[in-house]
XYZ file of C-alpha atoms in Angstrom:
416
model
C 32.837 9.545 -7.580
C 28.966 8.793 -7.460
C 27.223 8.536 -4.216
C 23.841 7.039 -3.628
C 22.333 7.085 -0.268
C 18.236 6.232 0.922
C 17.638 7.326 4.342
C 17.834 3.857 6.440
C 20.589 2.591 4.054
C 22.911 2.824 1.125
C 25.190 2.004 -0.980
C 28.277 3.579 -2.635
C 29.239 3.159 -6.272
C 32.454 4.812 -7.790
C 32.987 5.951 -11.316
C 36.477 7.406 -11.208
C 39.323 7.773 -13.648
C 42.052 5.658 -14.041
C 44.301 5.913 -10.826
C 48.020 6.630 -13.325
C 45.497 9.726 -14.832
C 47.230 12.948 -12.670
C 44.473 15.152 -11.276
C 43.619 18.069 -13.273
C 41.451 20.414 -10.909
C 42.997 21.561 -8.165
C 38.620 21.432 -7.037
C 35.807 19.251 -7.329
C 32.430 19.528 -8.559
C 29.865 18.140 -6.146
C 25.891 17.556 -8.032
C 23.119 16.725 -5.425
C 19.658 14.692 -6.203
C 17.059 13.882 -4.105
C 13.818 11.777 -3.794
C 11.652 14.192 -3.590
C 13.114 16.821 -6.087
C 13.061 20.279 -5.555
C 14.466 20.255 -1.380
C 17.300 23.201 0.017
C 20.607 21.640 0.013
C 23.079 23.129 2.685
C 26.923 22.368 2.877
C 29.286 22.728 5.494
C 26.413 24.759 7.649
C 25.688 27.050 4.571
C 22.178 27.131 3.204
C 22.947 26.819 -0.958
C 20.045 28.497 -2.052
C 19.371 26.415 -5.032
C 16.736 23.181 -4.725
C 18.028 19.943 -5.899
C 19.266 18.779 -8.359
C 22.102 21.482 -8.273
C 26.050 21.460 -8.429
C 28.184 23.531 -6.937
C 32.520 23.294 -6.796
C 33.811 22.288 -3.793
C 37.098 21.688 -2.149
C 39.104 18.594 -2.084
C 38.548 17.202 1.487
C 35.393 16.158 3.897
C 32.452 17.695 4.076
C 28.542 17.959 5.136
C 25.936 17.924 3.115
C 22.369 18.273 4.709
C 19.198 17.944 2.068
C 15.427 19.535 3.877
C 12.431 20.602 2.696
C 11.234 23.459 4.473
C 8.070 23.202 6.505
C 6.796 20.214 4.778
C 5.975 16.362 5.987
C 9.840 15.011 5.097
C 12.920 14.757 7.344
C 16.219 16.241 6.554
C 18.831 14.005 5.915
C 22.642 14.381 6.398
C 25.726 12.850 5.008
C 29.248 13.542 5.280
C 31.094 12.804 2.182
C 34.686 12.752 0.733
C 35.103 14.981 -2.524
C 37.598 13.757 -4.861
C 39.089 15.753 -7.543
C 36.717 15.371 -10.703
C 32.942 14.675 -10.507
C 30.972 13.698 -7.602
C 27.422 12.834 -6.715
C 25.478 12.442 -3.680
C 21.657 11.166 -4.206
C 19.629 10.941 -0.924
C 15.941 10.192 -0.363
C 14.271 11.501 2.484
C 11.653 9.811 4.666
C 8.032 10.593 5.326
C 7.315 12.371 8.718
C 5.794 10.056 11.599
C 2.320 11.152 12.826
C 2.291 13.337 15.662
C 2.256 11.959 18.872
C -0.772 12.121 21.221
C -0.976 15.836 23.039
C 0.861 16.019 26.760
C -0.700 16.420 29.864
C -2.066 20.078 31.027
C 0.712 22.356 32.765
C -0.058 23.637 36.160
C -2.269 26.784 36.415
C -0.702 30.360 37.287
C -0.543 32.574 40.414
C -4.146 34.594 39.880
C -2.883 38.368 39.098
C -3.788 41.110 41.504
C -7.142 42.448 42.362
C -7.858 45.842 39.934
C -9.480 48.125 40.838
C -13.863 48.749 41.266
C -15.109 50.156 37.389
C -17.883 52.271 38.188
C -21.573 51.296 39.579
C -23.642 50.636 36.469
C -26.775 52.226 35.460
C -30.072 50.489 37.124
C -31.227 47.107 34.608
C -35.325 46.732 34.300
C -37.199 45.033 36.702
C -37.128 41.353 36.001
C -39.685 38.685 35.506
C -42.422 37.754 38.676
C -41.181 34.907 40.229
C -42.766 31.260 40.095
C -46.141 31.038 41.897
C -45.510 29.255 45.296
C -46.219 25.803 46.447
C -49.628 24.476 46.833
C -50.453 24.295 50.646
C -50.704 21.144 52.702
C -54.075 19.306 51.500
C -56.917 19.168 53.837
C -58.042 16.111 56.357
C -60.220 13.573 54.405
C -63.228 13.278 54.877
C -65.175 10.430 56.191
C -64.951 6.533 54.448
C -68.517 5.859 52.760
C -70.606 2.337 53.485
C -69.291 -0.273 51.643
C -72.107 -1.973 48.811
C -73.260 -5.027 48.590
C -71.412 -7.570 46.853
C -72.913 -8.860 43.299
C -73.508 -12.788 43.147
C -70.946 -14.884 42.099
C -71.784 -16.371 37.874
C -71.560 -20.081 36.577
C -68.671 -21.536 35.432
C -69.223 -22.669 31.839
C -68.583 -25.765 30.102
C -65.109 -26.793 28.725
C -64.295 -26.741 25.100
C -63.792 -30.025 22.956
C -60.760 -31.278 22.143
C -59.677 -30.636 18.613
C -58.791 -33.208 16.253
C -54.626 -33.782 16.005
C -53.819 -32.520 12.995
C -51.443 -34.055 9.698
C -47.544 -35.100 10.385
C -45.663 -32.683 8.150
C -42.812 -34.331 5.164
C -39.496 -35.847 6.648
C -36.739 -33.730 6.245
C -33.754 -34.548 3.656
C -31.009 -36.236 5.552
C -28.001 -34.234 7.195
C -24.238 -35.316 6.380
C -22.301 -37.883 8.036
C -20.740 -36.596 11.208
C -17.007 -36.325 10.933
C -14.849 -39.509 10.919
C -12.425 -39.332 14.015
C -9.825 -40.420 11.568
C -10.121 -37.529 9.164
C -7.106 -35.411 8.336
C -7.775 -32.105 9.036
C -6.151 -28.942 7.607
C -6.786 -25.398 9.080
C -8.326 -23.018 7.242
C -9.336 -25.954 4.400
C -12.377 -27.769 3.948
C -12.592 -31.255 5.025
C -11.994 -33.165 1.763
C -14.127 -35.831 2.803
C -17.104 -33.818 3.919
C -17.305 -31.427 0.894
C -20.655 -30.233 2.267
C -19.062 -29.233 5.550
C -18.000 -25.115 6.419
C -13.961 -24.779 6.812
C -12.312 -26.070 9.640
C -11.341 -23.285 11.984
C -8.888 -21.264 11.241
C -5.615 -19.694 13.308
C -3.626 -16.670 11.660
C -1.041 -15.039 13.111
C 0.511 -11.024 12.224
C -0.165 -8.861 10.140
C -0.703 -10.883 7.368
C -3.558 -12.760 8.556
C -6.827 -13.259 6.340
C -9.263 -10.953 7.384
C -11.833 -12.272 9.383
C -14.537 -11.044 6.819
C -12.967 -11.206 3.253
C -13.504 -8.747 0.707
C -15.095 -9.757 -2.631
C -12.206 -10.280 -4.628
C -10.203 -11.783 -1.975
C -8.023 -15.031 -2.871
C -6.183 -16.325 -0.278
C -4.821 -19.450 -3.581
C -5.411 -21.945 -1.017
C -6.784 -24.179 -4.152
C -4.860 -26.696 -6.599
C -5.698 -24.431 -9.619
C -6.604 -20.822 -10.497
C -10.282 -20.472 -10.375
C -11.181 -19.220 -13.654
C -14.688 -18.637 -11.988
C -13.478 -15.138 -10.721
C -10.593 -14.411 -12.631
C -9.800 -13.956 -16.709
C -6.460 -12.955 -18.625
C -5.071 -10.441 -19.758
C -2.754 -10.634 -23.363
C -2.102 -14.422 -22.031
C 0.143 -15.476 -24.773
C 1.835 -18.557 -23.105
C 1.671 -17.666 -19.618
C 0.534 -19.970 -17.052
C -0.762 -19.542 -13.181
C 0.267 -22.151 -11.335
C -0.995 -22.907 -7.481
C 0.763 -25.081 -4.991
C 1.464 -24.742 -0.985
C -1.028 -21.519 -0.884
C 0.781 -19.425 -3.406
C 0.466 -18.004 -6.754
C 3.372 -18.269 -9.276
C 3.145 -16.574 -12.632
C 5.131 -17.398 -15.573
C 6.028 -15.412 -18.763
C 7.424 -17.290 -21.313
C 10.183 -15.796 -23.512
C 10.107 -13.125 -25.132
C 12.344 -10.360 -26.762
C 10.349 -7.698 -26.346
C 8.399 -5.986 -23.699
C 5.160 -7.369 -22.984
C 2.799 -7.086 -19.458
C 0.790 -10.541 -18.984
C -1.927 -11.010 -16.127
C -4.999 -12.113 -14.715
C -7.738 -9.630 -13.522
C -11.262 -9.567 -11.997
C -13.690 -6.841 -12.419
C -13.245 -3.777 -9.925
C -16.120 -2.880 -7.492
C -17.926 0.267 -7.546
C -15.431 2.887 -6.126
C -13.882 3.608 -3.577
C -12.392 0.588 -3.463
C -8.750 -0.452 -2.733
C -6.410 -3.800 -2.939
C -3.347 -5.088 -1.706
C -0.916 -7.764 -2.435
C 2.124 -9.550 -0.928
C 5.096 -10.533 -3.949
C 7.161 -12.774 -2.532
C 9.874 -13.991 -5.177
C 10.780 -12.611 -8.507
C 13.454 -14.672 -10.656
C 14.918 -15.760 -14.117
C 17.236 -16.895 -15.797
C 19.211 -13.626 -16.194
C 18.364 -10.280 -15.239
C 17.568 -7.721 -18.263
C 15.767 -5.202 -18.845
C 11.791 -4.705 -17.848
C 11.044 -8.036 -16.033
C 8.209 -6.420 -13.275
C 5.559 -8.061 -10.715
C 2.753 -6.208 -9.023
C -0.802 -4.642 -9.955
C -2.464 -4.028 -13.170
C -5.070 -1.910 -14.085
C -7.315 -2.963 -17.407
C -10.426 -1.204 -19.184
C -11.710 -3.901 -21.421
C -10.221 -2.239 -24.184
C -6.942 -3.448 -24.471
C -4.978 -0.897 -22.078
C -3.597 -1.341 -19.041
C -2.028 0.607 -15.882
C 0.716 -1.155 -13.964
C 1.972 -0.354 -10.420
C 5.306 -2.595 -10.389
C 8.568 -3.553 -9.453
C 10.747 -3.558 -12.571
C 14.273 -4.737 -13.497
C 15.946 -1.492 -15.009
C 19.274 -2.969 -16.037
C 21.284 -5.908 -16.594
C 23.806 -4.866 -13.447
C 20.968 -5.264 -12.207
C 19.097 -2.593 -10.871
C 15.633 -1.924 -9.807
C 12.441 0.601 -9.521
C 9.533 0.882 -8.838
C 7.062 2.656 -11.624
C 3.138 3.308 -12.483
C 3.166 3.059 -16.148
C 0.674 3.222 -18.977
C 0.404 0.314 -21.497
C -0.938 0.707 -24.711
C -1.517 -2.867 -25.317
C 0.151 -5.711 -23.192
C 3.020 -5.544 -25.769
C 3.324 -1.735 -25.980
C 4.450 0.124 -23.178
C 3.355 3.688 -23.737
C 4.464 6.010 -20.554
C 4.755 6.768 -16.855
C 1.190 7.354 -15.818
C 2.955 10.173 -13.472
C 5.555 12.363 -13.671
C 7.427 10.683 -10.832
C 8.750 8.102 -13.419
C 11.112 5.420 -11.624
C 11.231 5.558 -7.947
C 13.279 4.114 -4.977
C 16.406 2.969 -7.712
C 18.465 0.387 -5.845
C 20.983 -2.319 -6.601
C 19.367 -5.210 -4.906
C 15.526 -6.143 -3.588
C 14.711 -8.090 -0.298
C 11.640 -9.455 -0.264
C 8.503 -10.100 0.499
C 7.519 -6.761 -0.941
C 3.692 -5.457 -0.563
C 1.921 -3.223 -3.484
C -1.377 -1.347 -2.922
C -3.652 0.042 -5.302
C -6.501 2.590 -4.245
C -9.589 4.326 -6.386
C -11.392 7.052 -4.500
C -13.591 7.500 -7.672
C -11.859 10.441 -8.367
C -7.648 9.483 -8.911
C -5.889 5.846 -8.891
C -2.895 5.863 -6.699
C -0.219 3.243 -6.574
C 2.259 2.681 -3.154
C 4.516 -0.313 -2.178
C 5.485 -1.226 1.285
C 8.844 -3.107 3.070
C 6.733 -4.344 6.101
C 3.151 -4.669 4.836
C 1.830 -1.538 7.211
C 4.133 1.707 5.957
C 2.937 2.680 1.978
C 5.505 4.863 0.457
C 3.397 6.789 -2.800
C 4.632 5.325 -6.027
C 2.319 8.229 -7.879
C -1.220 9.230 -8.461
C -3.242 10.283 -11.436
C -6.540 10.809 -12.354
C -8.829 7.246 -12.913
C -9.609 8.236 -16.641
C -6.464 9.810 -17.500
C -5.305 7.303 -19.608
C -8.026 4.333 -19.288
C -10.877 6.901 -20.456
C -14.073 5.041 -18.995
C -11.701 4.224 -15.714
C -10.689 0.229 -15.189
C -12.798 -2.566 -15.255
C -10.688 -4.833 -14.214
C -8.119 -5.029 -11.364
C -5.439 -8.271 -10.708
C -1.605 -9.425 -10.367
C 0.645 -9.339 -13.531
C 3.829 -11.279 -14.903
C 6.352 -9.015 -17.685
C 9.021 -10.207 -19.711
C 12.320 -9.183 -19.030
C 12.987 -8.655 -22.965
C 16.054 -11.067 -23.113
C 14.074 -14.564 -24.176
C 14.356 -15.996 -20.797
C 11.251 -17.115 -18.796
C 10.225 -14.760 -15.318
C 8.599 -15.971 -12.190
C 6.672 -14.061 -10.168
C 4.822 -15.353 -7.022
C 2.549 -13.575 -4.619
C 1.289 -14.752 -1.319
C -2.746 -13.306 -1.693
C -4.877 -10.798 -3.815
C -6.866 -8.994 -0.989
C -9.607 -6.049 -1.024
C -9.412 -4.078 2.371
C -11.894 -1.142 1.134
């Protein structure tokens, strides 16, 4: 029996023999993985003392299995399972420690401790400093008022100035634009389509996924009829298409039966910089092998760095990966050693990806909710991409079976 558990949820997959096929271990074998590798595994109360992945035999029967990492920022996690006679597997992935809380209030001061006793009198110090000099004394009576002067005699007034001469009327302005019509249609957070001239109309947003009240340079909110080609460029296009309708991006790769990573990209800022997105459908025909939406990473050269969701089977299954590409059609290797991560039978979306360059490493994370970034993997910016990228964007990959994938996202924002 394999068992697959992720702290919050899970799921429970069995690969058993055939139930006529008599048992032939009176014991089990029991192999433990975890996400992160390398955590204590205890069992029944008994600290193992081997890090996972391990196996150990076990009895037929119920019992505990608790996976920790010692003094570290991830929570234990503990499962009871049923070992079978024959293989089993337990796979559990622990969760990031919350922040500390803020620190409590101050306790209540002691009793004071007894009196000791006097030390002895101390030898004599120097003689200090003189003292400030004293206040002045009270001033004297004033003397007596003097005889007032004569007054001088009063000048002339002198004549007033003449007028000046009024001077040219400056040029008439251009004209404004018509004030609104009261019958316009208006759309928040669009421009008036009959006043092209005018600013947007204002805008409400709501949660966490509202546009930012000053946008970031390569912000696009896709509130447009068409991609603006202004701001963005492709990468290995091939037959792909970007397609904008009801403020949403939909990318399509055409068929393929191979691997290939299709996108479009803008040029990065100078670091640090860092973007996010929001994927909010992924589909196809049928599910196969590498069919991924998310972030790319290109250097002008032909390479590319993706931080993705991919389709890892036909069952299906799914990961998420940072992986170098060679060229758009040549996938070359995970850009860390973490490989696949978070493995799971199903996706819910929307999903969020984030993408951050301190100038130093490029780190990729991906997000349930939009505010809680769980680390895909990190490497250095010129690892792979040897100048570092030059471009940044949203991609679209072919799920190698010669069936066209969809992949829509909701905005392209930079929040650094």
């Amino acid at each position: 029996m394999f068992l697959t558990i992720f702290a919050g949820s899970s799921s429970l997959y069995a690969q058993g023999r055939d139930s006529h096929e008599p048992a032939r271990y009176p014991n089990a074998e029991l192999k433990v993985t975890s996400f992160p590798s390398g955590a204590h595994v205890s069992i029944d109360g008994t600290d193992m003392r081997e890090l996972t992945p391990m196996r150990t035999d076990l009895r037929i029967g119920k019992h505990q299995v608790t996976v920790f990492v010692p003094e570290s920022g991830w929570n234990s996690e503990t499962r009871t399972i049923e070992i079978v006679s024959g293989p089993n597997e337990l796979n559990l992935t622990l969760l990031p420690l919350l922040t500390v809380g803020p620190q409590g209030p101050m306790g209540l001061p002691g009793a004071p401790g007894p009196v000791g006793p006097q030390g002895p009198r101390g030898l004599a110090g120097p003689q200090g400093p003189a003292g400030p000099i004293g206040l002045p004394g009270a001033p004297g009576a004033p003397g007596p008022v003097g005889a007032q002067g004569p007054a001088g005699p009063t000048g002339q007034q002198g004549p007033a100035g003449p007028v000046g001469a009024q001077g040219p009327s400056g040029p008439t302005g251009q004209q404004g634009p018509a004030g609104v019509s009261p019958d316009d249609t208006y759309v928040l957070g669009t421009r008036d389509p009959n006043n092209p001239n005018f600013a947007a109309n204002p805008t409400a947003y709501y949660g966490m996924d509202a546009q930012p009240g000053t946008a970031g340079r390569l912000d696009d909110e896709f509130n447009g009829n068409s991609l603006n080609t202004s701001r963005w460029a492709w990468f290995n296009a091939g037959g792909a298409t970007a397609t904008l309708g009801n403020s949403l991006l939909t990318l399509q790769d055409p068929p393929s039966a191979g691997n290939d990573v299709r996108a479009i990209y803008q040029n990065v800022p100078s670091s640090p910089w860092t973007v996010v997105t929001k994927v909010v459908a992924m589909d196809m025909v049928s599910y196969a092998n590498w069919a991924q939406v998310g972030i790319v990473l290109v250097d002008g050269n032909g390479k590319a760095i993706t931080c993705d969701l991919s389709v890892r089977s036909t069952n299906p299954t799914f990961g998420f990966e940072f992986s170098n590409w060679s060229t758009g059609s040549a996938w070359n290797s995970f850009a860390s050693s973490a490989g696949i991560v978070g493995t799971m039978p199903s996706v819910s979306f929307p999903l969020w990806f984030k993408v951050q360059d301190d100038g130093t490493n490029i780190t990729c994370s991906f997000s349930r909710t939009g505010a809680l970034y769980f680390p895909v993997g990190s490497v250095s910016r010129t690892a792979f991409l040897s100048s570092g990228p030059t471009g940044v964007g949203l991609l679209i990959g072919s799920n190698g079976s010669n069936s066209v994938v969809n992949g829509t996202y909701e905005y392209f924002r930079q929040i650094q």
